[in-house]
XYZ file of C-alpha atoms in Angstrom:
734
model
C -27.829 48.594 9.144
C -25.964 46.204 11.401
C -28.353 43.344 10.648
C -28.189 43.915 6.929
C -24.449 44.164 7.117
C -24.273 40.687 8.633
C -26.911 39.166 6.384
C -25.470 40.258 3.049
C -22.378 38.043 3.176
C -24.560 35.098 4.026
C -26.936 35.812 1.134
C -23.994 36.442 -1.165
C -22.544 33.082 -0.133
C -25.807 31.332 -1.014
C -25.964 33.251 -4.276
C -22.388 32.379 -5.222
C -22.998 28.728 -4.406
C -26.137 28.761 -6.552
C -24.147 30.319 -9.406
C -21.392 27.717 -9.085
C -23.926 24.880 -8.930
C -25.813 26.311 -11.893
C -22.712 26.524 -14.098
C -21.602 23.000 -13.235
C -25.189 21.748 -13.515
C -25.453 22.996 -17.103
C -22.188 21.231 -17.946
C -23.282 17.961 -16.322
C -26.730 18.132 -17.926
C -25.169 18.372 -21.363
C -22.626 15.740 -20.316
C -25.484 13.386 -19.372
C -27.120 13.998 -22.734
C -23.805 13.286 -24.448
C -23.331 10.105 -22.382
C -26.804 8.951 -23.415
C -25.965 9.512 -27.073
C -22.706 7.549 -26.681
C -24.404 4.506 -25.118
C -27.621 4.585 -27.150
C -26.092 5.085 -30.573
C -26.086 3.020 -33.736
C -28.895 0.468 -33.739
C -30.083 1.796 -30.364
C -30.434 5.383 -31.618
C -34.230 5.123 -31.926
C -34.236 4.810 -28.121
C -31.927 7.792 -27.697
C -34.518 9.999 -25.883
C -35.191 7.261 -23.330
C -31.440 6.690 -22.972
C -30.814 10.388 -22.421
C -33.593 10.358 -19.836
C -31.921 7.477 -17.988
C -28.609 9.344 -17.861
C -30.230 12.602 -16.701
C -32.099 10.663 -14.002
C -28.828 8.963 -12.989
C -27.059 12.307 -12.569
C -30.028 13.690 -10.621
C -30.134 10.695 -8.250
C -26.372 10.416 -7.732
C -25.841 14.169 -7.272
C -28.712 14.424 -4.779
C -27.686 11.490 -2.586
C -23.958 12.276 -2.530
C -24.500 15.993 -1.887
C -26.838 15.133 1.009
C -24.708 12.479 2.729
C -21.037 13.147 1.932
C -18.792 14.583 4.633
C -17.650 17.287 2.191
C -20.565 19.702 1.617
C -19.721 21.191 -1.787
C -19.202 17.837 -3.493
C -20.405 17.169 -7.037
C -21.284 13.655 -8.222
C -22.495 12.036 -11.429
C -21.971 8.921 -13.561
C -18.273 8.629 -14.351
C -16.705 9.433 -17.692
C -14.549 6.301 -17.294
C -17.667 4.140 -16.953
C -19.528 5.359 -20.043
C -17.184 4.028 -22.783
C -17.221 0.571 -21.194
C -21.010 0.598 -20.963
C -21.162 1.773 -24.583
C -18.995 -1.185 -25.603
C -21.221 -3.521 -23.596
C -24.318 -2.055 -25.255
C -22.841 -2.644 -28.708
C -21.897 -6.220 -27.743
C -25.474 -6.812 -26.607
C -26.888 -5.519 -29.897
C -24.509 -7.745 -31.855
C -25.758 -10.825 -29.954
C -29.314 -10.360 -31.219
C -30.390 -11.623 -34.645
C -31.402 -8.901 -37.141
C -35.082 -9.794 -36.866
C -35.124 -9.298 -33.061
C -37.480 -6.633 -31.732
C -35.879 -3.275 -31.010
C -37.575 -3.103 -27.591
C -35.947 -6.374 -26.558
C -32.498 -4.963 -27.329
C -33.323 -1.805 -25.390
C -34.660 -3.677 -22.370
C -31.619 -5.968 -22.323
C -29.290 -2.955 -22.309
C -31.282 -1.296 -19.507
C -31.270 -4.549 -17.488
C -27.487 -4.682 -17.901
C -27.139 -1.068 -16.718
C -29.356 -1.869 -13.736
C -27.372 -5.006 -12.845
C -24.106 -3.097 -13.134
C -25.337 -0.269 -10.870
C -26.741 -2.610 -8.214
C -23.602 -4.765 -8.076
C -21.368 -1.694 -7.815
C -23.644 -0.419 -5.041
C -23.261 -3.692 -3.121
C -19.469 -3.650 -3.607
C -19.168 -0.072 -2.358
C -21.473 -0.708 0.601
C -19.579 -3.886 1.565
C -16.156 -2.230 1.257
C -17.349 0.667 3.397
C -19.193 -1.468 5.947
C -16.233 -3.764 6.605
C -13.665 -0.935 6.273
C -11.878 -2.578 3.365
C -11.433 0.541 1.269
C -7.664 0.464 1.760
C -7.387 -2.839 -0.124
C -7.819 -1.141 -3.476
C -4.616 0.841 -2.825
C -2.607 -2.247 -3.789
C -3.472 -1.985 -7.490
C -0.326 -0.780 -9.347
C -0.624 2.934 -10.029
C 0.655 2.781 -13.665
C -2.037 0.191 -14.451
C -4.745 2.530 -13.169
C -3.236 5.481 -15.024
C -3.079 3.434 -18.235
C -6.696 2.387 -17.862
C -7.874 5.959 -17.261
C -5.924 7.185 -20.296
C -7.366 4.297 -22.313
C -10.858 5.349 -21.252
C -10.075 8.737 -22.761
C -9.452 7.072 -26.116
C -12.669 5.049 -25.819
C -14.653 8.188 -24.957
C -13.402 9.865 -28.109
C -14.158 6.741 -30.156
C -17.612 6.593 -28.561
C -18.245 10.190 -29.599
C -17.454 9.321 -33.219
C -19.634 6.228 -32.937
C -22.672 8.499 -32.583
C -22.074 10.045 -36.016
C -24.756 9.588 -38.663
C -23.859 8.317 -42.117
C -20.932 6.108 -41.006
C -20.859 2.315 -41.231
C -19.300 1.492 -37.858
C -19.153 -2.247 -38.618
C -16.875 -1.577 -41.621
C -15.316 1.670 -40.524
C -12.943 3.494 -42.865
C -11.072 6.690 -42.008
C -12.056 8.217 -45.338
C -15.712 8.091 -44.313
C -14.995 10.805 -41.712
C -14.088 13.206 -44.537
C -17.506 13.052 -46.193
C -19.120 16.475 -46.114
C -22.187 15.535 -44.052
C -20.011 13.559 -41.577
C -17.320 16.229 -41.411
C -19.903 18.844 -40.473
C -20.935 16.685 -37.513
C -17.595 16.031 -35.834
C -15.349 18.935 -36.887
C -17.390 21.616 -35.050
C -17.603 19.253 -32.058
C -13.833 18.897 -32.041
C -13.443 22.681 -32.232
C -15.919 23.112 -29.362
C -13.978 20.579 -27.251
C -10.620 22.264 -27.981
C -11.930 25.725 -27.107
C -13.507 24.548 -23.850
C -10.387 22.548 -22.967
C -8.015 25.479 -23.527
C -10.248 28.099 -21.905
C -10.864 25.958 -18.801
C -7.095 25.592 -18.319
C -6.581 29.348 -17.959
C -9.886 30.898 -16.872
C -11.456 29.673 -13.634
C -14.756 31.549 -13.465
C -18.193 30.058 -12.926
C -19.544 31.752 -16.085
C -16.931 30.265 -18.449
C -18.561 26.873 -19.035
C -22.127 28.045 -19.670
C -20.793 30.929 -21.783
C -18.811 28.587 -24.055
C -21.776 26.183 -24.348
C -24.283 28.951 -25.091
C -21.785 30.589 -27.458
C -21.270 27.346 -29.369
C -25.035 26.845 -29.720
C -25.460 30.452 -30.839
C -22.720 30.117 -33.463
C -24.295 26.901 -34.698
C -27.680 28.511 -35.235
C -26.010 31.575 -36.735
C -24.352 29.255 -39.231
C -27.705 27.672 -40.078
C -29.222 31.134 -40.583
C -26.392 32.392 -42.784
C -26.389 29.224 -44.896
C -30.172 29.177 -45.119
C -30.413 25.668 -43.682
C -33.727 24.798 -42.066
C -34.102 22.790 -38.865
C -35.627 19.903 -40.809
C -32.651 19.775 -43.184
C -30.172 20.119 -40.297
C -31.878 17.255 -38.469
C -31.908 15.078 -41.592
C -28.175 15.708 -42.107
C -27.411 14.698 -38.504
C -26.481 18.180 -37.305
C -29.122 18.071 -34.553
C -29.595 15.435 -31.918
C -32.804 13.861 -33.227
C -36.515 14.002 -33.801
C -38.921 15.161 -31.073
C -39.778 12.238 -28.755
C -43.406 11.247 -28.402
C -42.989 10.258 -24.741
C -41.376 11.971 -21.729
C -37.604 11.579 -21.466
C -37.752 9.520 -18.296
C -39.946 6.474 -18.084
C -39.675 3.982 -15.255
C -38.572 1.003 -17.341
C -36.761 -0.963 -14.622
C -39.486 -3.573 -14.146
C -40.208 -4.052 -17.898
C -36.450 -4.300 -18.495
C -35.972 -6.936 -15.806
C -38.909 -8.999 -17.077
C -38.308 -8.690 -20.830
C -34.492 -8.730 -20.985
C -32.588 -11.598 -22.553
C -30.738 -12.596 -19.373
C -28.341 -15.105 -20.973
C -26.991 -12.217 -23.059
C -26.833 -10.016 -19.949
C -24.814 -12.611 -18.044
C -22.342 -12.899 -20.934
C -21.365 -9.259 -20.262
C -20.229 -9.972 -16.682
C -16.488 -10.320 -17.539
C -16.508 -6.818 -19.053
C -18.555 -5.466 -16.166
C -16.432 -7.181 -13.484
C -13.315 -5.332 -14.610
C -15.355 -2.131 -14.495
C -16.368 -2.831 -10.868
C -12.715 -2.993 -9.843
C -11.803 0.110 -11.798
C -14.724 2.047 -10.302
C -13.501 1.208 -6.798
C -10.021 2.430 -7.705
C -11.399 5.549 -9.395
C -13.421 6.382 -6.278
C -10.279 6.033 -4.145
C -8.369 8.430 -6.406
C -11.294 10.823 -6.468
C -11.558 11.007 -2.680
C -7.764 11.339 -2.349
C -7.768 14.110 -4.947
C -10.577 15.970 -3.195
C -8.666 15.710 0.087
C -5.553 17.206 -1.507
C -7.346 20.023 -3.332
C -9.589 21.013 -0.420
C -7.139 20.300 2.457
C -9.737 18.155 4.227
C -9.538 14.623 5.557
C -12.371 12.362 4.412
C -13.286 8.916 5.656
C -12.899 6.667 2.597
C -15.135 3.972 4.077
C -17.942 6.488 4.725
C -17.644 7.876 1.189
C -17.772 4.313 -0.165
C -21.086 3.764 1.592
C -22.433 7.081 0.288
C -21.379 6.131 -3.251
C -23.026 2.743 -2.737
C -26.335 4.372 -1.811
C -26.048 6.725 -4.810
C -25.481 3.839 -7.221
C -28.330 1.959 -5.584
C -30.690 4.894 -6.119
C -29.671 5.270 -9.764
C -29.829 1.517 -10.374
C -33.346 1.156 -9.021
C -34.433 3.633 -11.689
C -32.654 1.682 -14.415
C -29.831 4.182 -14.604
C -26.061 4.288 -14.314
C -24.445 4.451 -10.882
C -21.891 7.061 -9.999
C -19.925 8.844 -7.302
C -18.079 12.157 -6.825
C -16.353 13.596 -9.885
C -12.953 15.099 -9.142
C -12.839 17.738 -11.879
C -16.232 19.281 -11.164
C -15.740 19.109 -7.370
C -12.365 20.834 -7.673
C -13.924 23.397 -10.000
C -16.674 24.085 -7.446
C -14.056 24.490 -4.723
C -11.974 26.814 -6.901
C -15.021 28.925 -7.745
C -15.901 29.324 -4.061
C -18.486 26.593 -3.574
C -18.786 25.685 0.101
C -22.349 24.423 0.654
C -24.433 21.362 -0.145
C -26.606 23.609 -2.286
C -23.943 23.275 -5.016
C -24.705 19.586 -5.497
C -28.440 20.101 -5.015
C -28.419 22.789 -7.710
C -26.630 20.416 -10.089
C -29.312 17.809 -9.384
C -32.084 20.398 -9.829
C -30.849 21.484 -13.258
C -30.651 17.867 -14.422
C -34.185 17.344 -13.120
C -35.360 20.392 -15.080
C -33.798 19.002 -18.257
C -35.390 15.648 -17.468
C -38.886 17.128 -17.067
C -38.858 19.815 -19.734
C -36.115 18.628 -22.056
C -38.211 16.511 -24.407
C -39.006 19.533 -26.521
C -35.446 20.887 -26.335
C -33.707 17.608 -27.138
C -34.071 17.760 -30.933
C -32.778 21.352 -30.894
C -29.442 20.472 -29.277
C -26.640 20.672 -31.852
C -24.776 17.443 -32.507
C -21.515 19.301 -31.956
C -22.326 19.519 -28.231
C -23.014 15.811 -27.716
C -19.939 14.951 -29.782
C -17.748 17.666 -28.293
C -18.414 16.873 -24.611
C -17.115 13.254 -24.706
C -14.194 14.415 -26.862
C -13.457 17.058 -24.215
C -13.614 14.506 -21.388
C -11.446 12.106 -23.383
C -8.886 14.852 -24.006
C -8.812 15.667 -20.290
C -8.173 12.026 -19.395
C -5.425 11.727 -22.007
C -3.858 15.012 -20.882
C -3.891 14.056 -17.202
C -2.954 10.379 -17.409
C -0.879 10.112 -20.592
C 0.730 13.482 -21.331
C 1.398 14.507 -17.719
C 2.481 10.950 -16.842
C 5.538 11.498 -19.020
C 6.746 14.046 -16.473
C 5.574 12.231 -13.314
C 6.500 8.578 -13.936
C 9.686 6.729 -14.732
C 10.323 5.665 -18.314
C 9.376 2.081 -17.482
C 6.118 3.068 -15.773
C 5.227 5.379 -18.648
C 5.913 2.536 -21.077
C 3.357 0.416 -19.189
C 0.806 3.243 -19.414
C 1.425 3.697 -23.142
C 1.229 -0.073 -23.714
C -2.135 -0.278 -21.937
C -3.492 2.631 -23.995
C -2.272 1.002 -27.211
C -3.844 -2.367 -26.368
C -7.139 -0.793 -25.251
C -7.253 1.241 -28.457
C -6.451 -1.606 -30.845
C -7.773 -4.749 -29.123
C -10.015 -3.963 -26.144
C -10.045 -2.662 -22.622
C -10.024 -6.078 -20.899
C -6.863 -7.188 -22.755
C -5.414 -3.760 -21.948
C -5.924 -4.265 -18.222
C -4.574 -7.826 -18.434
C -1.449 -6.681 -20.307
C -0.906 -3.850 -17.828
C -1.214 -6.110 -14.788
C 1.122 -8.658 -16.368
C 3.713 -6.006 -17.230
C 3.481 -4.484 -13.729
C 3.827 -7.936 -12.169
C 6.918 -8.750 -14.217
C 8.546 -5.426 -13.363
C 7.638 -5.872 -9.696
C 9.329 -9.274 -9.627
C 12.408 -7.861 -11.363
C 12.634 -4.875 -9.007
C 11.919 -6.989 -5.935
C 14.615 -9.496 -6.875
C 17.140 -6.631 -6.932
C 16.391 -5.783 -3.305
C 18.876 -7.557 -1.073
C 17.250 -10.089 1.197
C 20.183 -9.564 3.593
C 19.307 -6.761 5.995
C 22.428 -6.971 8.200
C 25.728 -8.756 7.754
C 27.950 -9.134 10.826
C 30.716 -11.263 12.281
C 31.336 -12.695 15.713
C 33.983 -10.030 16.269
C 31.314 -7.355 16.642
C 28.182 -9.268 17.525
C 27.995 -11.620 20.491
C 25.391 -13.626 22.283
C 23.953 -12.318 25.526
C 25.953 -14.874 27.480
C 28.399 -12.973 29.697
C 31.563 -15.017 29.989
C 34.826 -14.624 31.823
C 37.183 -11.932 30.452
C 39.545 -14.612 29.122
C 36.746 -16.364 27.215
C 35.455 -13.057 25.855
C 38.899 -12.108 24.581
C 39.295 -15.517 22.962
C 35.900 -15.247 21.210
C 36.864 -11.762 20.057
C 40.022 -13.126 18.422
C 38.128 -15.987 16.770
C 35.159 -13.804 15.805
C 35.723 -14.056 12.029
C 34.959 -17.769 12.226
C 31.359 -16.769 12.933
C 29.409 -14.962 10.209
C 25.859 -13.685 10.741
C 23.301 -12.834 8.063
C 19.987 -11.293 9.123
C 17.369 -11.714 6.381
C 14.295 -9.636 5.615
C 11.179 -9.621 3.439
C 9.772 -12.419 1.325
C 12.215 -15.022 0.042
C 11.690 -16.561 -3.365
C 14.017 -17.952 -5.999
C 15.528 -14.594 -7.054
C 16.284 -13.277 -3.563
C 17.384 -16.695 -2.269
C 19.843 -16.963 -5.148
C 21.285 -13.580 -4.120
C 21.820 -14.996 -0.627
C 23.547 -18.070 -2.059
C 25.911 -15.935 -4.133
C 26.789 -13.814 -1.094
C 27.687 -16.918 0.921
C 29.947 -18.074 -1.916
C 31.715 -14.717 -1.759
C 32.236 -15.104 2.003
C 33.788 -18.511 1.457
C 36.275 -17.027 -0.993
C 37.337 -14.095 1.178
C 40.724 -14.758 2.847
C 42.149 -15.031 5.365
C 39.319 -16.222 7.647
C 36.932 -18.813 6.223
C 33.782 -19.013 8.375
C 33.277 -22.131 10.456
C 29.774 -21.101 11.467
C 27.167 -19.341 9.345
C 24.136 -18.071 11.242
C 21.125 -17.098 9.127
C 18.386 -15.318 11.052
C 14.786 -15.400 9.726
C 13.146 -13.231 12.397
C 12.207 -10.476 9.904
C 11.347 -12.810 7.022
C 7.666 -12.596 6.105
C 7.527 -15.808 4.083
C 9.202 -18.022 1.514
C 8.055 -20.083 -1.430
C 9.014 -23.525 -2.652
C 11.553 -22.195 -5.164
C 13.610 -20.747 -2.278
C 14.131 -24.230 -0.795
C 16.320 -25.146 -3.770
C 18.801 -22.405 -2.874
C 18.898 -23.497 0.773
C 19.556 -27.102 -0.300
C 22.513 -25.790 -2.320
C 23.560 -23.775 0.731
C 23.595 -26.935 2.821
C 25.673 -28.660 0.146
C 28.166 -25.792 0.396
C 28.271 -26.269 4.172
C 29.130 -29.934 3.731
C 31.734 -29.218 1.055
C 33.476 -26.385 2.949
C 33.007 -27.915 6.406
C 31.116 -25.133 8.127
C 28.019 -25.315 10.307
C 24.797 -23.807 8.993
C 22.694 -22.417 11.853
C 19.135 -21.274 11.063
C 17.439 -19.108 13.698
C 14.140 -17.284 14.166
C 12.205 -19.581 11.847
C 8.448 -19.512 12.180
C 7.029 -23.036 12.639
C 5.553 -23.078 9.130
C 8.866 -21.966 7.571
C 10.887 -24.477 9.610
C 8.622 -27.329 8.556
C 8.872 -26.154 4.955
C 12.669 -25.983 4.968
C 13.186 -29.197 6.869
C 11.557 -31.153 4.055
C 14.466 -30.262 1.803
C 17.344 -29.759 4.231
C 16.874 -32.937 6.269
C 16.966 -35.295 3.330
C 20.626 -35.864 4.242
C 21.428 -36.180 7.926
C 25.028 -34.998 7.999
C 24.845 -32.851 11.153
C 25.894 -29.610 9.454
C 22.576 -27.815 9.936
C 21.115 -26.601 13.254
C 17.723 -25.033 14.033
C 17.565 -22.706 17.043
C 14.665 -20.533 18.248
C 16.324 -17.115 17.988
C 19.527 -15.367 16.974
C 20.794 -15.073 20.533
C 20.507 -18.835 21.124
C 22.173 -19.456 17.779
C 25.137 -17.244 18.674
C 25.378 -18.908 22.086
C 25.538 -22.338 20.434
C 28.271 -21.236 17.995
C 30.339 -19.599 20.742
C 30.083 -22.756 22.829
C 31.378 -24.786 19.861
C 34.315 -22.400 19.399
C 35.177 -22.608 23.097
C 34.742 -26.389 23.077
C 37.471 -26.667 20.432
C 39.896 -24.628 22.549
C 41.553 -24.756 25.907
C 38.538 -22.852 27.268
C 36.202 -25.706 26.451
C 35.405 -26.405 30.101
C 34.546 -23.974 32.846
C 36.802 -25.229 35.646
C 35.723 -24.403 39.141
C 37.664 -21.493 40.565
C 36.957 -19.971 43.976
C 35.993 -16.337 43.990
C 39.414 -15.071 45.250
C 41.056 -16.523 42.147
C 38.323 -15.090 39.889
C 38.966 -11.669 41.426
C 42.751 -11.709 41.115
C 42.573 -9.676 37.871
C 40.426 -7.120 39.616
C 43.037 -5.988 42.141
C 46.704 -5.452 41.289
C 47.624 -6.273 44.907
C 46.566 -9.722 46.123
C 46.274 -8.321 49.645
C 43.408 -6.145 48.435
C 41.482 -9.293 47.413
C 41.611 -10.544 51.000
C 40.531 -7.091 52.171
C 37.608 -7.080 49.678
C 36.187 -10.573 50.394
C 34.920 -9.823 53.966
C 32.477 -7.266 52.585
C 30.738 -9.991 50.539
C 27.952 -12.298 51.662
C 27.865 -15.834 50.228
C 24.525 -16.922 48.764
C 23.309 -20.286 47.350
C 20.572 -20.453 44.696
C 18.662 -23.482 43.488
C 17.443 -23.924 39.877
C 14.656 -21.502 38.840
C 15.274 -19.358 41.923
C 14.658 -15.642 41.370
C 17.591 -13.480 42.444
C 15.883 -10.122 41.857
C 12.784 -8.838 40.044
C 12.396 -6.345 37.227
C 11.400 -2.800 38.307
C 12.489 -3.417 41.932
C 14.921 -0.944 43.506
C 18.417 -2.454 43.905
C 20.084 -3.113 47.235
C 23.103 -5.154 46.048
C 25.176 -6.480 43.158
C 26.319 -10.100 42.821
C 29.484 -11.973 41.804
C 28.911 -15.405 40.242
C 31.386 -17.982 41.546
C 29.707 -21.152 40.306
C 26.654 -21.994 38.158
C 24.726 -19.837 35.710
C 22.021 -17.148 35.774
C 19.920 -15.523 33.052
C 18.210 -12.156 33.052
C 14.842 -11.690 31.330
C 13.022 -8.525 30.268
C 9.202 -8.494 30.245
C 7.562 -5.909 27.977
C 4.312 -4.062 28.642
C 2.535 -6.554 26.372
C 3.696 -9.459 28.543
C 6.304 -10.812 26.128
C 9.514 -12.062 27.784
C 12.954 -11.940 26.161
C 16.310 -13.139 27.434
C 18.718 -10.257 27.993
C 21.915 -11.958 29.222
C 23.209 -15.257 30.515
C 26.006 -15.037 33.101
C 28.472 -17.668 34.278
C 31.393 -17.870 36.753
C 33.469 -14.716 37.072
C 30.711 -12.351 36.004
C 28.833 -9.579 37.816
C 25.019 -9.295 37.985
C 22.966 -6.144 38.667
C 25.878 -3.706 38.578
C 24.232 -0.999 36.424
C 21.166 -0.673 38.624
C 23.445 -0.849 41.686
C 25.608 2.134 40.669
C 22.846 4.216 39.041
C 20.429 3.576 41.913
C 17.684 2.874 39.342
C 15.260 -0.090 39.384
C 16.430 -3.374 37.904
C 15.658 -3.468 34.166
C 15.286 -7.254 34.102
C 14.555 -10.267 36.291
C 17.483 -12.562 37.212
C 16.804 -16.315 37.565
C 19.241 -19.134 38.303
C 19.457 -21.649 35.425
C 21.187 -24.238 37.638
C 22.485 -24.536 41.218
C 24.638 -21.446 41.652
C 26.955 -19.875 44.197
C 27.009 -16.083 44.373
C 28.608 -13.417 46.558
C 26.473 -10.417 47.438
C 27.814 -6.881 47.871
C 25.158 -4.655 49.430
C 25.000 -0.872 49.238
C 25.675 -0.685 52.988
C 28.769 -2.902 52.640
C 30.171 -0.712 49.846
C 29.641 2.410 51.932
C 31.375 0.729 54.875
C 34.268 -0.285 52.567
C 34.666 3.320 51.403
C 35.093 4.396 55.012
C 37.269 1.489 56.233
C 39.323 0.625 53.089
C 39.098 3.608 50.723
C 41.938 2.348 48.489
C 40.276 -1.055 48.008
C 36.922 0.626 47.339
C 38.534 2.973 44.803
C 40.172 0.079 42.908
C 36.861 -1.818 42.885
C 34.911 1.190 41.644
C 37.511 1.881 38.962
C 37.239 -1.746 37.807
C 33.433 -1.557 37.662
C 33.612 1.710 35.718
C 35.955 0.064 33.200
C 33.712 -3.014 33.055
C 30.572 -0.990 32.269
C 32.466 1.159 29.763
C 33.554 -2.018 27.969
C 29.938 -3.160 27.769
C 28.993 0.224 26.329
C 31.749 -0.032 23.700
C 30.512 -3.490 22.687
C 26.936 -2.187 22.393
C 28.122 0.750 20.274
C 30.043 -1.595 17.976
C 26.919 -3.683 17.465
C 24.834 -0.590 16.742
C 27.462 0.769 14.333
C 27.552 -2.524 12.467
C 23.745 -2.574 12.189
C 23.727 0.937 10.726
C 26.149 0.100 7.912
């Protein structure tokens, strides 16, 4: 009993998966038959059995390969409903290229050769995208364009269904012809069948629903024939059945005859239509995989699934069929119905194979309402998902693009529809992008300083004159629209009293690129600098950008434009110019006792402090201390200049601070007893005074009052640095 208890769930799981696969297989078998009737209609209708055989073989091959190799076991695959209307259009274009006296077989072989070429090229595209891990590239196609195309394919599917009607002149189509009794009896029941299946599938999610509706529709059809006394011969003659019994099996390996007897110049003329389909198929596969991930809560490798889809299309193409890949609706249905095993997809393939082998006798008994109703159903689903529901998911502008694409595809063609959609999306993208400010941060010299540490007097002076220095940090890609926004902002700054900037620093560090139209705005910006007598300082330019800008900005050598490697160097240059124009323009030599007079309120304490210091001379490029080394002293700069540099884990080095006379070096590490965060190097011959940890401890014991005043000063000094850093951060967050 224990063994049977454990085996029953397993057997039930296999049974439920078989049931799910069987229900979906019946749907896809009839869908394949309907797809064949859509492509091989009109003047190709005499080859309808062979066309149906090609589509059944395609579904068998694609479903088998994808179910066997995909990372998601219960996946269902087949030729895509978005592909069929395009291939039907291509087939009609091919027929129209032939003269009336051309042999019917030549038309058929040319269509099959085109289907084969399309499948093999799509296979190569999928395999290449997966092999080189380029699947993410197709994510850059605008989403409304894809939605509009998918909705447009819904319209074409419905039109393709009506194109398979008998008794209608499709070259001179008139709406009134659909109301003829024999024509009305073909499409009206098909429309009713599609509506019933559409509504029922929205509310009832059981594996028996689809086959029940299909079998019920067929039963009602034959009941109607019985009640009306209509024979099968009469029903076939009136176009109510699919066709006459074929004399040959449904599937015949016609790939080689098609490739050798096709009119290849006509095939090659279809490449523009097919090329757009290749792109759309790649996008559709991306959406399908993403949708399966969301519905099943599983992560799938897009590049692996691309390669699987490539192999599936290759297998179908070698047999002269239509390539394909996973179908979202049927896979989600299988998941919802409890499908968990690969046997779901294998069962789908098996049912299509059964129809392919034994369906020749059944084909003429299939009611026309099924092959008309299935593409109408699929078209309704596409329109519902991508047009109706888009009204609630997209903005008004995006929905307008979708509706425009559908309108153009319906009235003109699907290639113009895609072109119009891409153009509309591009225009809207440019408009929206031009509204995004290219200025990421806007600051003044009052809140943002260079990393040069100056004497307290110089720092206070620069703080007072800070409004003379304006800083604009740019971001993104600069073209005419965004550059013009920058120009207008500078004009506003020039008209904002009371302080008119004397220096305008524009930082390009986060700019990704600029085009030639942006140079015009920067030329105007330079003209403004000349007119209003301010210096234009450009920093962080990549070499290619600098070369590009210099072509326009250096046409007039008036000295109002400077190029510096980074924002910090640009701020340092501007601050030096401000100091140069003041009484602080020169750093006069002052011995350390005079530099320290503001440190101690009592001059006697200065003389008590000096003995604890050790004088030290540094030559140019001499290292004072190294990053990540434990501190043993701090240093007072009496003469010269030092810079500190931080080296990241990747080996990149960045200047942290530059320090001149009257400044302190290494104080934070000294008081926190943590390793130095940067390396200090002398920029020029320098004189420093060293205060070691031992000397400070000795001072605390021998002169506690002097030590207390010094420590209070250092605490105030570090607090001031923290306030300045907070001001910079606050300004950046605005």
